Amino acid sequence: MRTWLVEGATSVLLFVLLVPLAIGPFLAFVYRRYRWPAPAPTAAAALSGLYACAVVAFTTFPLPKDPLRACRTGRGSHWQLTPLASLDDVAAAFRADGVVAGLTSGVFLQVVLNVVFFVPLGLVLAYVLRRGLVTAVLAGLGLSLLVELTQGTALWGLYPCPYRLADVDDLLTNTLGAVIGWCLGALLRRALPYRRPPAREDLAPPTMRRRIAAAVIDLTGLLVLSLAIGVGLALLALGSGRDLGVYDDAFTVAAWALGVGWLLVVPWVRSDRATPGQAVVLLGVESSRARHPAPRRAMVVVFLVRWVPLLLTWTGVAGGLWLAVVVAELLTVWIRRDDRGLASVVAGVVTRTHDAMATHDPAVQSTILSPLPKRRDRRRAPKTDGDA
């Protein structure tokens, strides 16, 4: 039981730390379908992000402090491939300790929690996405199989031996949980039908919080990928027996390459000149002087003014430089009536929504937008960004 509490706390912590990245794909789906952060779909996106973090936490944590010692003691070094063996363990616990003690035993709670853990998956598939029972079965079985393979292969070879038991019974209990969730979702759909909110034409200037959300997604993506690079270099140092400081220069080069690719190369090649974070919330960058996507030289200016100070701070070259840039950006937004930041003013660009860009640039419409629903679905919806 203590392990489940640790894993649950870890999943919440992962969600808090990685929430922009965790819900990024779901938020992109919401914006592409509705063009605004509709309350119910946005809440579903946040819960889906939390669920994704929970899957990671319950699959991988807690990590062994001494992997080699865990391998020597044989802890979790085998696969359990006998179907329904967990039910034999539950029956043995009931026979040995009685009904009351058996209901609180670890083996019984393990089976119950394995079922409960996949109920949300089936519930969302039935109630929100309106998928059939077969889809729920395949989704539950497929996700469970991925989890068991991750555990049985020691995180796909990152550890010298498995430290968690890969149990065939988990496939059965997880799939059962998805089926139960689907049944609950089907019943809930009849009693309280899920009504999709109307889509809106997204023509108004983007709100400040939407632009901040794009920046947070960009920064979180860079942070997570840089952490992944750091972990990879640490494993390389551990495997070679060398001091981690040897790879400091390699990390700096990789961090700069990552930052340039994410914040300059991606906007350079995209027709809407958007960073990945801006693309998630359907924003693009236009020239402030003419209604067309910003020229590439302007994106270089934005990168130099806004993002190079971040990279210098990130790699330890200039400690507080980026903070000064952030203050300057916010002051510029506060002073100007058009809400443009310092980098946008210097580069001569303005941030607009994809719908606004598409009204005068068919090329943008054909390459970056999914069509709005039919007119009857958005007949009375206001044409603003909107608050949830």
CSV table of C-alpha atoms in Angstrom, one decimal:
chain,number,residue,atom,x,y,z
A,1,MET,CA,0.0,0.0,0.0
A,2,ARG,CA,2.9,2.4,0.8
A,3,THR,CA,4.2,1.9,-2.7
A,4,TRP,CA,0.9,2.9,-4.2
A,5,LEU,CA,0.8,6.0,-2.0
A,6,VAL,CA,4.4,6.9,-3.1
A,7,GLU,CA,3.4,6.4,-6.8
A,8,GLY,CA,0.3,8.5,-6.4
A,9,ALA,CA,2.2,11.3,-4.8
A,10,THR,CA,4.8,11.1,-7.6
A,11,SER,CA,2.2,11.3,-10.3
A,12,VAL,CA,0.7,14.5,-8.7
A,13,LEU,CA,4.2,15.9,-8.4
A,14,LEU,CA,5.0,15.1,-12.1
A,15,PHE,CA,1.7,16.7,-13.1
A,16,VAL,CA,2.5,19.9,-11.2
A,17,LEU,CA,6.0,20.1,-12.7
A,18,LEU,CA,5.1,19.0,-16.2
A,19,VAL,CA,1.5,20.2,-16.5
A,20,PRO,CA,2.1,22.4,-19.6
A,21,LEU,CA,3.9,19.6,-21.4
A,22,ALA,CA,1.5,16.9,-20.1
A,23,ILE,CA,-1.6,18.6,-21.3
A,24,GLY,CA,0.0,20.2,-24.4
A,25,PRO,CA,-1.3,17.6,-26.9
A,26,PHE,CA,-4.8,17.6,-25.4
A,27,LEU,CA,-4.9,21.4,-25.3
A,28,ALA,CA,-3.9,21.5,-28.9
A,29,PHE,CA,-6.8,19.2,-29.7
A,30,VAL,CA,-9.2,21.5,-27.8
A,31,TYR,CA,-8.0,24.6,-29.6
A,32,ARG,CA,-8.1,22.9,-33.0
A,33,ARG,CA,-11.7,21.7,-32.5
A,34,TYR,CA,-13.2,24.7,-30.6
A,35,ARG,CA,-10.8,27.6,-31.1
A,36,TRP,CA,-11.1,28.6,-27.5
A,37,PRO,CA,-10.4,26.9,-24.1
A,38,ALA,CA,-13.9,25.5,-23.6
A,39,PRO,CA,-14.4,24.6,-19.9
A,40,ALA,CA,-15.4,20.9,-20.2
A,41,PRO,CA,-12.9,19.9,-22.9
A,42,THR,CA,-10.1,21.9,-21.1
A,43,ALA,CA,-10.9,20.2,-17.8
A,44,ALA,CA,-10.8,16.9,-19.6
A,45,ALA,CA,-7.4,17.8,-21.1
A,46,ALA,CA,-6.0,18.6,-17.7
A,47,LEU,CA,-7.4,15.3,-16.2
A,48,SER,CA,-5.9,13.4,-19.2
A,49,GLY,CA,-2.6,15.0,-18.5
A,50,LEU,CA,-2.8,14.0,-14.8
A,51,TYR,CA,-3.7,10.5,-15.9
A,52,ALA,CA,-0.8,10.3,-18.3
A,53,CYS,CA,1.6,11.3,-15.4
A,54,ALA,CA,0.0,8.7,-13.2
A,55,VAL,CA,0.7,6.0,-15.8
A,56,VAL,CA,4.3,7.0,-15.9
A,57,ALA,CA,4.5,7.2,-12.1
A,58,PHE,CA,2.8,3.8,-11.5
A,59,THR,CA,4.9,2.2,-14.2
A,60,THR,CA,8.4,3.4,-13.2
A,61,PHE,CA,8.4,4.6,-9.6
A,62,PRO,CA,9.9,4.1,-7.0
A,63,LEU,CA,13.2,3.6,-8.7
A,64,PRO,CA,15.8,1.3,-7.0
A,65,LYS,CA,18.5,3.2,-5.2
A,66,ASP,CA,21.0,0.4,-6.0
A,67,PRO,CA,20.1,-1.4,-9.2
A,68,LEU,CA,23.0,-3.8,-9.1
A,69,ARG,CA,22.1,-4.8,-5.5
A,70,ALA,CA,18.5,-5.3,-6.6
A,71,CYS,CA,19.7,-7.6,-9.4
A,72,ARG,CA,21.9,-9.6,-7.0
A,73,THR,CA,19.0,-10.2,-4.6
A,74,GLY,CA,16.8,-11.3,-7.4
A,75,ARG,CA,14.2,-8.6,-6.7
A,76,GLY,CA,11.7,-8.4,-9.6
A,77,SER,CA,14.0,-10.5,-11.8
A,78,HIS,CA,11.3,-12.6,-13.4
A,79,TRP,CA,8.0,-12.4,-15.3
A,80,GLN,CA,4.8,-13.8,-13.9
A,81,LEU,CA,3.2,-15.6,-16.8
A,82,THR,CA,0.7,-17.9,-15.1
A,83,PRO,CA,-2.9,-16.5,-15.7
A,84,LEU,CA,-5.0,-15.9,-12.6
A,85,ALA,CA,-2.1,-16.6,-10.2
A,86,SER,CA,-3.0,-13.4,-8.4
A,87,LEU,CA,-6.4,-14.7,-7.6
A,88,ASP,CA,-4.8,-17.8,-6.0
A,89,ASP,CA,-2.8,-15.4,-3.8
A,90,VAL,CA,-6.0,-13.5,-2.8
A,91,ALA,CA,-7.8,-16.8,-2.0
A,92,ALA,CA,-4.8,-17.9,0.1
A,93,ALA,CA,-4.8,-14.6,2.0
A,94,PHE,CA,-8.6,-14.9,2.8
A,95,ARG,CA,-8.1,-18.5,4.0
A,96,ALA,CA,-5.1,-17.6,6.2
A,97,ASP,CA,-6.3,-14.3,7.7
A,98,GLY,CA,-10.1,-14.3,7.3
A,99,VAL,CA,-12.4,-12.0,5.3
A,100,VAL,CA,-11.8,-8.7,7.1
A,101,ALA,CA,-8.0,-9.0,7.0
A,102,GLY,CA,-8.1,-10.3,3.5
A,103,LEU,CA,-10.0,-7.2,2.3
A,104,THR,CA,-7.1,-5.1,3.5
A,105,SER,CA,-4.3,-7.4,2.5
A,106,GLY,CA,-1.7,-6.2,0.0
A,107,VAL,CA,-2.5,-8.9,-2.6
A,108,PHE,CA,-6.2,-8.0,-2.7
A,109,LEU,CA,-5.7,-4.3,-2.8
A,110,GLN,CA,-3.1,-4.8,-5.7
A,111,VAL,CA,-5.8,-6.6,-7.8
A,112,VAL,CA,-8.5,-4.0,-6.9
A,113,LEU,CA,-6.3,-1.0,-7.7
A,114,ASN,CA,-5.1,-2.6,-11.0
A,115,VAL,CA,-8.8,-2.6,-12.0
A,116,VAL,CA,-9.6,0.9,-10.7
A,117,PHE,CA,-6.5,2.4,-12.3
A,118,PHE,CA,-7.9,1.8,-15.8
A,119,VAL,CA,-11.5,2.8,-15.1
A,120,PRO,CA,-10.9,6.4,-16.1
A,121,LEU,CA,-9.6,5.3,-19.5
A,122,GLY,CA,-12.8,3.5,-20.4
A,123,LEU,CA,-14.9,6.2,-18.9
A,124,VAL,CA,-13.4,8.9,-21.1
A,125,LEU,CA,-13.6,6.7,-24.2
A,126,ALA,CA,-17.3,6.1,-23.6
A,127,TYR,CA,-18.5,9.4,-22.2
A,128,VAL,CA,-16.3,12.1,-23.8
A,129,LEU,CA,-15.0,10.5,-27.0
A,130,ARG,CA,-18.0,8.2,-27.6
A,131,ARG,CA,-16.0,5.2,-28.7
A,132,GLY,CA,-17.3,1.6,-28.6
A,133,LEU,CA,-16.6,-1.2,-26.2
A,134,VAL,CA,-14.2,-2.9,-28.6
A,135,THR,CA,-12.1,0.3,-28.6
A,136,ALA,CA,-12.1,0.4,-24.8
A,137,VAL,CA,-10.9,-3.3,-24.7
A,138,LEU,CA,-8.2,-2.7,-27.2
A,139,ALA,CA,-7.1,0.6,-25.5
A,140,GLY,CA,-7.0,-1.0,-22.1
A,141,LEU,CA,-5.1,-4.1,-23.3
A,142,GLY,CA,-2.7,-2.1,-25.4
A,143,LEU,CA,-1.8,0.4,-22.6
A,144,SER,CA,-1.5,-2.4,-20.1
A,145,LEU,CA,0.8,-4.4,-22.4
A,146,LEU,CA,3.0,-1.3,-22.9
A,147,VAL,CA,3.2,-0.9,-19.1
A,148,GLU,CA,4.1,-4.5,-18.5
A,149,LEU,CA,6.7,-4.5,-21.3
A,150,THR,CA,8.2,-1.4,-19.8
A,151,GLN,CA,8.5,-3.1,-16.4
A,152,GLY,CA,9.6,-6.5,-17.7
A,153,THR,CA,12.4,-5.0,-19.8
A,154,ALA,CA,13.7,-2.8,-17.0
A,155,LEU,CA,12.6,0.5,-18.6
A,156,TRP,CA,13.6,-0.8,-22.0
A,157,GLY,CA,17.1,-1.7,-21.0
A,158,LEU,CA,17.9,1.5,-19.0
A,159,TYR,CA,18.4,-0.7,-15.9
A,160,PRO,CA,20.5,-3.9,-15.7
A,161,CYS,CA,17.6,-6.0,-14.7
A,162,PRO,CA,13.8,-5.6,-14.0
A,163,TYR,CA,13.0,-4.1,-10.7
A,164,ARG,CA,9.2,-4.4,-11.0
A,165,LEU,CA,7.3,-7.6,-11.6
A,166,ALA,CA,5.7,-8.0,-15.1
A,167,ASP,CA,2.5,-9.9,-14.4
A,168,VAL,CA,0.2,-11.3,-17.0
A,169,ASP,CA,-2.7,-10.9,-14.6
A,170,ASP,CA,-2.3,-7.2,-14.8
A,171,LEU,CA,-3.3,-7.4,-18.5
A,172,LEU,CA,-6.5,-9.0,-17.4
A,173,THR,CA,-7.3,-6.7,-14.5
A,174,ASN,CA,-6.4,-3.5,-16.4
A,175,THR,CA,-8.5,-4.5,-19.3
A,176,LEU,CA,-11.4,-5.3,-17.0
A,177,GLY,CA,-11.0,-1.9,-15.5
A,178,ALA,CA,-11.3,-0.3,-18.9
A,179,VAL,CA,-14.4,-2.3,-19.6
A,180,ILE,CA,-16.0,-1.3,-16.3
A,181,GLY,CA,-15.1,2.3,-17.0
A,182,TRP,CA,-16.7,2.1,-20.5
A,183,CYS,CA,-19.9,0.7,-19.0
A,184,LEU,CA,-20.1,3.5,-16.4
A,185,GLY,CA,-19.4,6.0,-19.2
A,186,ALA,CA,-22.2,4.6,-21.3
A,187,LEU,CA,-24.7,4.7,-18.4
A,188,LEU,CA,-23.6,8.3,-17.6
A,189,ARG,CA,-24.0,9.3,-21.2
A,190,ARG,CA,-27.6,8.2,-21.1
A,191,ALA,CA,-28.4,9.9,-17.7
A,192,LEU,CA,-26.3,13.1,-18.3
A,193,PRO,CA,-25.5,13.5,-22.0
A,194,TYR,CA,-22.1,15.2,-22.7
A,195,ARG,CA,-22.7,18.3,-24.8
A,196,ARG,CA,-19.8,19.6,-26.8
A,197,PRO,CA,-19.5,23.4,-26.6
A,198,PRO,CA,-19.8,25.4,-29.8
A,199,ALA,CA,-16.8,26.3,-31.8
A,200,ARG,CA,-15.9,29.9,-32.2
A,201,GLU,CA,-14.3,32.0,-35.0
A,202,ASP,CA,-11.0,33.0,-33.4
A,203,LEU,CA,-10.5,36.4,-35.0
A,204,ALA,CA,-9.9,38.7,-32.1
A,205,PRO,CA,-6.3,39.5,-30.9
A,206,PRO,CA,-5.0,36.7,-28.6
A,207,THR,CA,-5.3,37.3,-24.9
A,208,MET,CA,-2.3,37.8,-22.7
A,209,ARG,CA,-2.8,34.5,-20.8
A,210,ARG,CA,-3.0,32.7,-24.1
A,211,ARG,CA,0.4,34.1,-25.2
A,212,ILE,CA,1.8,33.3,-21.7
A,213,ALA,CA,0.5,29.8,-22.0
A,214,ALA,CA,2.4,29.4,-25.3
A,215,ALA,CA,5.6,30.7,-23.7
A,216,VAL,CA,5.2,28.3,-20.7
A,217,ILE,CA,4.7,25.4,-23.0
A,218,ASP,CA,7.9,26.3,-24.9
A,219,LEU,CA,9.9,26.7,-21.7
A,220,THR,CA,8.6,23.5,-20.3
A,221,GLY,CA,9.4,21.6,-23.4
A,222,LEU,CA,12.9,22.9,-23.4
A,223,LEU,CA,13.4,22.1,-19.7
A,224,VAL,CA,12.2,18.5,-20.1
A,225,LEU,CA,14.3,17.9,-23.1
A,226,SER,CA,17.3,19.4,-21.5
A,227,LEU,CA,16.8,17.2,-18.4
A,228,ALA,CA,16.6,14.2,-20.7
A,229,ILE,CA,19.9,15.2,-22.2
A,230,GLY,CA,21.4,15.7,-18.7
A,231,VAL,CA,20.2,12.2,-17.7
A,232,GLY,CA,21.6,10.7,-20.8
A,233,LEU,CA,25.0,12.3,-20.2
A,234,ALA,CA,24.9,11.1,-16.5
A,235,LEU,CA,24.2,7.6,-17.6
A,236,LEU,CA,27.0,7.8,-20.1
A,237,ALA,CA,29.4,9.1,-17.4
A,238,LEU,CA,28.2,6.3,-15.1
A,239,GLY,CA,28.8,3.6,-17.7
A,240,SER,CA,32.2,4.9,-18.7
A,241,GLY,CA,33.4,5.6,-15.1
A,242,ARG,CA,34.2,9.2,-15.9
A,243,ASP,CA,33.4,12.3,-13.9
A,244,LEU,CA,30.2,14.0,-15.0
A,245,GLY,CA,32.0,17.3,-15.2
A,246,VAL,CA,33.8,16.0,-18.3
A,247,TYR,CA,30.5,16.4,-20.2
A,248,ASP,CA,29.7,20.0,-19.2
A,249,ASP,CA,30.8,21.3,-22.6
A,250,ALA,CA,28.7,18.6,-24.3
A,251,PHE,CA,25.6,19.6,-22.3
A,252,THR,CA,26.1,23.3,-23.2
A,253,VAL,CA,26.4,22.6,-26.9
A,254,ALA,CA,23.4,20.3,-26.8
A,255,ALA,CA,21.4,22.9,-24.8
A,256,TRP,CA,22.2,25.6,-27.4
A,257,ALA,CA,21.4,23.3,-30.3
A,258,LEU,CA,18.0,22.4,-28.6
A,259,GLY,CA,17.2,26.1,-28.0
A,260,VAL,CA,18.1,27.1,-31.5
A,261,GLY,CA,16.1,24.3,-33.1
A,262,TRP,CA,13.0,24.8,-30.9
A,263,LEU,CA,12.9,28.6,-30.9
A,264,LEU,CA,14.4,29.6,-34.3
A,265,VAL,CA,14.5,26.7,-36.7
A,266,VAL,CA,10.9,25.6,-36.1
A,267,PRO,CA,9.4,29.1,-36.6
A,268,TRP,CA,11.8,29.5,-39.6
A,269,VAL,CA,10.3,26.5,-41.4
A,270,ARG,CA,6.7,26.9,-40.4
A,271,SER,CA,4.4,29.0,-42.6
A,272,ASP,CA,2.9,30.7,-39.6
A,273,ARG,CA,6.3,31.4,-37.9
A,274,ALA,CA,5.1,29.8,-34.7
A,275,THR,CA,7.1,28.2,-32.0
A,276,PRO,CA,5.8,24.7,-30.8
A,277,GLY,CA,4.1,26.4,-27.9
A,278,GLN,CA,2.4,29.0,-30.1
A,279,ALA,CA,1.3,26.2,-32.5
A,280,VAL,CA,-0.4,24.3,-29.6
A,281,VAL,CA,-2.7,27.3,-28.9
A,282,LEU,CA,-3.1,28.2,-32.6
A,283,LEU,CA,-1.1,31.4,-32.7
A,284,GLY,CA,1.2,32.7,-35.4
A,285,VAL,CA,3.4,35.7,-36.1
A,286,GLU,CA,2.7,38.3,-38.7
A,287,SER,CA,4.5,41.4,-39.9
A,288,SER,CA,3.1,44.5,-38.2
A,289,ARG,CA,3.4,46.5,-41.4
A,290,ALA,CA,1.6,44.1,-43.8
A,291,ARG,CA,-0.9,41.3,-43.3
A,292,HIS,CA,1.3,38.3,-44.1
A,293,PRO,CA,3.5,35.9,-42.1
A,294,ALA,CA,6.6,37.6,-40.6
A,295,PRO,CA,9.7,37.5,-42.7
A,296,ARG,CA,12.4,35.1,-41.5
A,297,ARG,CA,14.8,37.9,-40.7
A,298,ALA,CA,12.3,39.2,-38.2
A,299,MET,CA,12.2,35.8,-36.5
A,300,VAL,CA,16.0,36.0,-36.1
A,301,VAL,CA,15.5,39.4,-34.4
A,302,VAL,CA,12.9,37.9,-32.0
A,303,PHE,CA,15.3,35.0,-31.2
A,304,LEU,CA,18.2,37.4,-30.5
A,305,VAL,CA,16.2,39.8,-28.3
A,306,ARG,CA,13.9,37.4,-26.5
A,307,TRP,CA,15.5,33.9,-26.4
A,308,VAL,CA,19.2,34.3,-26.6
A,309,PRO,CA,19.3,35.9,-23.1
A,310,LEU,CA,17.3,32.9,-21.9
A,311,LEU,CA,19.9,30.5,-23.4
A,312,LEU,CA,22.8,32.5,-21.9
A,313,THR,CA,21.1,32.3,-18.5
A,314,TRP,CA,20.2,28.7,-18.9
A,315,THR,CA,23.8,27.6,-19.7
A,316,GLY,CA,25.3,29.8,-16.9
A,317,VAL,CA,26.9,32.4,-19.1
A,318,ALA,CA,24.9,35.3,-17.9
A,319,GLY,CA,23.1,34.9,-14.6
A,320,GLY,CA,20.3,37.5,-14.5
A,321,LEU,CA,20.2,38.6,-18.1
A,322,TRP,CA,16.9,36.9,-19.0
A,323,LEU,CA,15.1,38.3,-15.9
A,324,ALA,CA,16.0,41.8,-17.2
A,325,VAL,CA,14.6,40.9,-20.6
A,326,VAL,CA,11.4,39.6,-19.0
A,327,VAL,CA,10.9,42.8,-17.1
A,328,ALA,CA,11.5,44.8,-20.3
A,329,GLU,CA,9.0,42.7,-22.2
A,330,LEU,CA,6.3,43.2,-19.5
A,331,LEU,CA,6.9,46.9,-19.3
A,332,THR,CA,6.7,47.2,-23.0
A,333,VAL,CA,3.4,45.3,-23.1
A,334,TRP,CA,2.1,47.5,-20.2
A,335,ILE,CA,3.0,50.8,-22.0
A,336,ARG,CA,1.9,50.0,-25.5
A,337,ARG,CA,-1.8,49.9,-26.5
A,338,ASP,CA,-1.3,47.0,-28.9
A,339,ASP,CA,0.1,44.7,-26.1
A,340,ARG,CA,3.2,43.9,-28.0
A,341,GLY,CA,6.4,43.0,-26.2
A,342,LEU,CA,9.9,44.4,-26.6
A,343,ALA,CA,11.0,41.7,-29.0
A,344,SER,CA,7.9,42.0,-31.2
A,345,VAL,CA,8.3,45.8,-31.4
A,346,VAL,CA,12.0,45.6,-32.3
A,347,ALA,CA,11.4,42.9,-34.9
A,348,GLY,CA,8.3,44.6,-36.3
A,349,VAL,CA,5.9,41.7,-35.8
A,350,VAL,CA,2.6,41.0,-34.1
A,351,THR,CA,1.1,37.8,-32.7
A,352,ARG,CA,-2.3,36.8,-34.2
A,353,THR,CA,-4.5,33.8,-34.2
A,354,HIS,CA,-4.5,31.2,-37.0
A,355,ASP,CA,-8.1,32.1,-38.0
A,356,ALA,CA,-7.1,35.8,-38.3
A,357,MET,CA,-4.1,34.9,-40.4
A,358,ALA,CA,-6.1,32.6,-42.6
A,359,THR,CA,-8.7,35.3,-43.5
A,360,HIS,CA,-6.1,36.9,-45.8
A,361,ASP,CA,-3.6,34.1,-46.5
A,362,PRO,CA,-5.1,31.0,-48.1
A,363,ALA,CA,-1.8,29.2,-47.9
A,364,VAL,CA,-1.9,29.4,-44.1
A,365,GLN,CA,-5.5,28.1,-44.1
A,366,SER,CA,-4.5,25.1,-46.2
A,367,THR,CA,-1.3,24.2,-44.2
A,368,ILE,CA,-2.0,24.8,-40.5
A,369,LEU,CA,-5.8,24.9,-39.9
A,370,SER,CA,-8.4,22.2,-39.5
A,371,PRO,CA,-11.8,23.4,-40.7
A,372,LEU,CA,-14.3,24.8,-38.3
A,373,PRO,CA,-17.5,22.8,-37.7
A,374,LYS,CA,-20.6,23.7,-39.7
A,375,ARG,CA,-22.2,27.1,-39.3
A,376,ARG,CA,-25.0,25.7,-37.2
A,377,ASP,CA,-22.6,24.5,-34.5
A,378,ARG,CA,-21.2,28.0,-33.9
A,379,ARG,CA,-24.2,30.2,-34.9
A,380,ARG,CA,-24.5,32.1,-31.6
A,381,ALA,CA,-20.9,31.9,-30.4
A,382,PRO,CA,-19.0,35.2,-29.9
A,383,LYS,CA,-16.0,35.8,-32.1
A,384,THR,CA,-13.5,36.3,-29.2
A,385,ASP,CA,-10.9,34.3,-27.5
A,386,GLY,CA,-13.2,34.0,-24.5
A,387,ASP,CA,-12.7,33.1,-20.9
A,388,ALA,CA,-13.4,29.6,-19.5
